[in-house]
């Protein structure tokens, strides 16, 4: 029987699956020092996006075989340190596609129609119909940055709202894009032409800060920006300044450079709609993510290849045939990140 530490809240379905065969300890909100102590005797560590799994924690996990990220982004896990110690990192890349696409679309509607501002104003006893006049989505251009699974789902919803959709993603062919009814553009063209831009790319050293002061200055005046991907893709002060000056008409932000983001500058502007990293917080996505990672933790503890390994070199030769498509996907993702950063 192995010992498994769950360091962020995950759905009960996943915990139940693990508890049937192993000792499961759920301890959330631990500091780095507390985690260093807590991982000393565990074989598996399960996190969401809150816990930073640092090299120090991985080093302290002398018996650690697997780190499971119940979600997509692994930017909170030091994957290099895990790989160096032979610890497999797995994630749940399919679990929250629809939830995240729906949330990004919800933010876009909220920003276009000032829905949260209307609620706060009315609840404060005001009736401000002219001040809160918005814009329609129909007939507007949506720029999707990163046309992966989530970006493609947002694009299909935008088409149902009669929007023209353009996208930047160097690894999507023109043929596939036109089958989806989407025109492919350079990143500069997307920012120059779009009325709304929505970000759906991973955070890497290359994509960090890609929505910079310079890029915002070159954007179409009146653009609205949605981010339900990762906060650090955007220079937050530059976005605040661009909204304040009116060059950017508004923004819908679910993710922040540091979380919890209480007091973050983007939470202080009236024309920026904010939510506390809720995109994947649905019953459906959380159940799927918890089960997807729990199954993979069991796979690794029982010597089988996991479905979604992130650091493939740690997986043994026998498993390579099974995971070959994921190796290719990881390489493509790396190239996309580089291209995105180069704009
Ligand atoms: C993810 O990367 O899966 C999302 O940010 C969801 C989350 O873990 O909160």
XYZ file of C-alpha atoms and ligand atoms in Angstrom:
352
model
C 0.000 0.000 0.000
C 1.422 3.378 -1.038
C 0.943 6.723 0.684
C -0.558 9.527 -1.418
C -0.601 13.204 -0.427
C -3.328 15.402 -1.929
C -2.160 19.001 -1.418
C -4.982 20.939 -3.180
C -8.720 20.223 -3.104
C -9.760 17.742 -5.769
C -13.121 16.065 -6.377
C -14.235 13.208 -4.109
C -14.460 10.800 -7.077
C -10.657 10.921 -7.453
C -9.996 10.625 -3.722
C -12.333 7.604 -3.474
C -10.568 5.860 -6.347
C -7.193 6.256 -4.646
C -8.429 5.434 -1.131
C -9.726 2.021 -2.188
C -6.170 0.742 -2.533
C -3.861 3.209 -0.813
C -3.438 5.459 2.187
C -4.585 8.933 1.199
C -3.759 12.059 3.193
C -5.490 15.312 2.241
C -3.644 18.409 3.511
C -4.282 21.642 1.652
C -2.823 25.142 1.975
C 0.593 23.930 3.178
C 3.634 26.220 3.088
C 6.750 25.065 1.213
C 8.381 24.099 4.532
C 5.341 22.092 5.600
C 5.215 20.360 2.220
C 8.888 19.459 2.417
C 8.064 17.604 5.625
C 4.807 16.134 4.341
C 6.270 14.570 1.173
C 9.078 12.729 2.966
C 7.245 9.385 3.073
C 4.807 9.608 0.138
C 4.910 7.869 -3.228
C 2.469 10.219 -4.976
C 1.694 13.922 -4.714
C -1.543 15.322 -6.209
C -2.010 19.092 -6.743
C -4.150 21.595 -8.623
C -2.755 25.017 -9.566
C -2.396 26.490 -6.071
C 0.532 24.456 -4.753
C 3.948 25.314 -6.152
C 5.833 22.025 -6.447
C 9.386 23.312 -6.196
C 12.705 21.505 -6.672
C 13.125 21.589 -2.875
C 9.850 19.706 -2.358
C 10.717 17.176 -5.057
C 14.185 16.693 -3.500
C 12.546 16.040 -0.125
C 10.201 13.431 -1.620
C 12.721 10.608 -1.425
C 10.052 7.970 -2.241
C 8.119 10.075 -4.743
C 7.175 8.228 -7.939
C 4.551 10.529 -9.391
C 3.353 14.142 -9.239
C -0.173 14.478 -10.587
C -1.549 17.834 -11.684
C -5.371 17.780 -11.653
C -5.703 20.185 -14.580
C -3.819 21.225 -17.691
C -1.037 23.725 -16.941
C 2.068 22.342 -15.250
C 3.747 25.723 -14.771
C 3.398 25.262 -10.981
C 5.479 22.065 -11.064
C 9.258 22.077 -11.514
C 9.084 19.431 -14.230
C 12.824 19.587 -14.857
C 13.587 18.794 -11.210
C 11.059 15.936 -11.278
C 12.600 14.520 -14.446
C 16.087 14.751 -12.965
C 14.930 12.632 -10.013
C 12.977 10.146 -12.141
C 9.587 11.302 -10.887
C 6.813 11.049 -13.484
C 4.607 14.124 -13.877
C 1.092 13.566 -15.246
C -1.792 15.941 -15.903
C -5.422 15.951 -17.078
C -5.354 17.851 -20.380
C -8.874 16.913 -21.530
C -10.760 17.519 -18.300
C -11.578 21.208 -18.458
C -11.703 22.068 -22.166
C -15.426 22.849 -22.285
C -15.547 24.515 -18.865
C -12.685 26.845 -19.748
C -14.106 27.667 -23.187
C -17.489 28.456 -21.621
C -15.904 30.645 -18.959
C -13.841 32.599 -21.511
C -17.012 33.120 -23.536
C -18.895 34.177 -20.412
C -16.208 36.757 -19.657
C -16.476 38.050 -23.217
C -20.249 38.564 -22.876
C -19.810 40.104 -19.432
C -17.204 42.557 -20.766
C -19.227 43.399 -23.898
C -22.431 44.105 -21.939
C -21.062 45.380 -18.591
C -23.022 42.701 -16.758
C -21.009 42.669 -13.477
C -20.878 46.467 -13.457
C -24.662 46.564 -13.937
C -25.171 44.197 -11.025
C -22.901 46.170 -8.656
C -24.484 49.453 -9.705
C -28.089 48.275 -9.261
C -27.303 46.581 -5.940
C -25.785 49.893 -4.833
C -29.153 51.505 -5.526
C -28.323 53.115 -8.903
C -30.097 52.879 -12.286
C -27.330 53.623 -14.850
C -28.631 52.491 -18.251
C -26.726 54.928 -20.474
C -23.463 54.727 -18.584
C -23.427 50.935 -18.942
C -24.341 50.705 -22.630
C -22.361 47.883 -24.279
C -21.583 46.391 -27.690
C -22.917 43.364 -29.591
C -20.716 40.376 -30.388
C -22.444 39.724 -33.731
C -20.461 41.169 -36.617
C -17.335 41.700 -34.478
C -13.967 40.011 -35.005
C -12.639 37.617 -32.368
C -8.898 36.889 -32.325
C -7.993 33.552 -30.751
C -4.362 33.250 -29.633
C -3.616 29.530 -29.441
C -6.024 27.361 -31.425
C -5.687 24.187 -29.367
C -8.599 22.308 -27.831
C -9.888 25.236 -25.736
C -9.251 27.897 -28.388
C -11.138 25.830 -30.981
C -14.137 25.438 -28.630
C -14.228 29.206 -28.016
C -14.021 29.782 -31.780
C -16.979 27.504 -32.473
C -19.074 29.331 -29.866
C -18.060 32.660 -31.411
C -19.218 31.514 -34.833
C -22.601 30.614 -33.353
C -22.742 34.235 -32.148
C -22.098 35.403 -35.741
C -18.592 36.646 -35.067
C -15.776 36.579 -37.613
C -12.978 34.476 -36.117
C -9.278 34.949 -36.787
C -6.497 33.127 -34.975
C -2.798 32.957 -34.363
C -1.302 29.490 -34.050
C 1.644 28.563 -36.255
C 0.913 24.836 -36.053
C -2.620 24.857 -37.340
C -2.785 24.399 -41.103
C -4.754 26.791 -43.300
C -6.878 23.792 -44.395
C -7.891 22.881 -40.840
C -8.526 26.517 -40.009
C -10.747 27.072 -43.024
C -12.671 23.876 -42.220
C -13.346 25.511 -38.828
C -14.295 28.783 -40.556
C -11.273 30.588 -39.107
C -8.692 32.805 -40.856
C -5.089 32.339 -39.655
C -3.066 35.526 -39.070
C 0.186 36.673 -37.502
C 0.017 37.764 -33.854
C 0.401 41.410 -34.867
C -2.442 41.064 -37.383
C -4.686 39.505 -34.739
C -4.119 42.462 -32.398
C -4.520 44.965 -35.239
C -7.807 43.507 -36.557
C -9.665 42.022 -33.611
C -12.400 43.659 -31.545
C -11.913 40.953 -28.904
C -8.826 38.819 -28.275
C -8.924 35.664 -26.150
C -5.751 33.917 -24.928
C -5.462 30.131 -24.926
C -1.780 29.345 -24.770
C 0.450 27.809 -22.103
C 2.823 29.794 -19.916
C 6.476 29.148 -20.771
C 9.577 31.329 -20.462
C 8.933 32.280 -24.101
C 5.255 33.265 -23.716
C 5.629 35.059 -20.349
C 4.708 38.722 -20.867
C 3.788 38.238 -24.545
C 0.945 40.754 -24.132
C 3.372 43.563 -23.459
C 3.098 47.336 -23.382
C 4.412 47.423 -26.970
C 1.924 44.852 -28.243
C -0.968 46.640 -26.562
C 0.176 49.961 -28.061
C -0.030 48.387 -31.536
C -3.467 46.857 -30.907
C -6.631 48.194 -32.513
C -8.115 51.011 -30.444
C -11.134 49.796 -28.485
C -9.995 46.157 -28.366
C -11.247 44.008 -25.443
C -8.984 41.303 -24.015
C -10.004 38.028 -22.356
C -7.581 35.833 -20.417
C -8.590 32.498 -18.921
C -5.208 30.882 -19.645
C -2.365 32.141 -17.422
C -1.972 35.547 -15.783
C 1.708 35.982 -16.528
C 1.057 35.955 -20.290
C 0.100 39.612 -19.773
C 2.091 42.545 -18.413
C -0.609 43.438 -15.882
C 0.483 47.029 -15.255
C 0.590 47.632 -19.040
C -2.948 46.233 -19.427
C -4.232 48.360 -16.555
C -2.655 51.483 -18.118
C -4.075 50.647 -21.558
C -7.593 50.225 -20.110
C -7.216 53.407 -18.078
C -6.167 55.381 -21.185
C -9.135 53.961 -23.123
C -6.932 52.365 -25.812
C -8.178 48.979 -24.536
C -11.934 49.259 -23.963
C -12.144 46.510 -21.362
C -10.858 43.144 -20.229
C -12.119 39.917 -18.712
C -9.502 38.312 -16.510
C -9.714 34.953 -14.716
C -6.004 34.380 -14.081
C -3.271 36.481 -12.498
C 0.517 36.571 -12.344
C 0.305 35.681 -8.662
C -2.608 33.909 -7.013
C -4.531 34.379 -4.800
C -4.749 37.774 -6.533
C -6.533 39.782 -3.850
C -5.358 43.375 -4.314
C -3.938 42.754 -7.819
C -4.081 45.973 -9.833
C -6.381 44.388 -12.453
C -9.011 43.789 -9.772
C -9.237 47.532 -9.107
C -10.444 48.857 -12.475
C -14.156 49.296 -13.272
C -13.783 48.224 -16.896
C -11.932 45.023 -16.033
C -14.207 42.099 -15.169
C -12.439 39.654 -12.881
C -13.056 36.165 -11.531
C -10.838 34.209 -9.096
C -9.425 31.530 -11.471
C -12.821 29.886 -11.958
C -12.550 28.673 -15.561
C -12.078 25.024 -14.635
C -14.187 25.208 -11.488
C -17.225 23.264 -12.599
C -18.548 20.010 -11.153
C -17.965 18.284 -14.469
C -14.372 19.468 -15.050
C -13.310 18.816 -11.466
C -14.786 15.293 -11.450
C -13.024 14.511 -14.732
C -9.676 16.007 -13.632
C -9.698 14.153 -10.307
C -10.557 10.809 -11.919
C -8.068 11.297 -14.784
C -5.171 11.939 -12.405
C -6.229 9.305 -9.866
C -6.267 6.658 -12.613
C -2.806 7.701 -13.698
C -1.435 7.653 -10.152
C -2.721 4.069 -9.891
C -1.173 3.274 -13.283
C 2.242 4.412 -12.145
C 2.065 2.804 -8.709
C 1.059 -0.453 -10.408
C 3.675 -0.281 -13.181
C 1.499 0.697 -16.146
C 2.103 3.601 -18.568
C -0.026 6.644 -17.710
C -2.328 8.267 -20.288
C -0.920 11.771 -20.046
C 2.725 11.795 -19.001
C 4.287 15.259 -19.138
C 7.972 14.373 -18.693
C 8.164 11.407 -21.010
C 11.877 10.584 -20.622
C 11.161 9.071 -17.201
C 8.851 6.439 -18.629
C 10.466 3.077 -19.409
C 11.226 1.765 -22.891
C 8.353 -0.718 -22.911
C 5.853 2.107 -22.543
C 7.326 4.251 -25.288
C 5.105 2.905 -28.074
C 2.017 3.802 -26.091
C 3.150 7.327 -25.294
C 4.836 8.192 -28.607
C 1.961 10.465 -29.695
C 2.339 12.456 -26.481
C 6.073 12.917 -27.087
C 5.240 14.425 -30.469
C 2.517 16.607 -28.910
C 5.017 17.905 -26.341
C 7.516 18.755 -29.088
C 4.838 20.584 -31.079
C 3.760 22.480 -27.943
C 7.368 23.592 -27.398
C 7.659 24.837 -30.978
C 4.296 26.657 -30.729
C 5.424 28.407 -27.545
C 8.599 29.607 -29.261
C 6.672 30.859 -32.272
C 4.114 32.613 -30.085
C 6.873 34.414 -28.238
C 8.491 35.481 -31.503
C 5.127 36.806 -32.662
C -5.634 24.284 -15.481
O -4.498 24.529 -15.839
O -6.100 23.155 -15.590
C -6.511 25.342 -14.899
O -5.865 26.507 -14.672
C -7.402 24.871 -13.834
C -6.955 24.787 -12.430
O -6.212 23.924 -12.043
O -7.397 25.569 -11.607
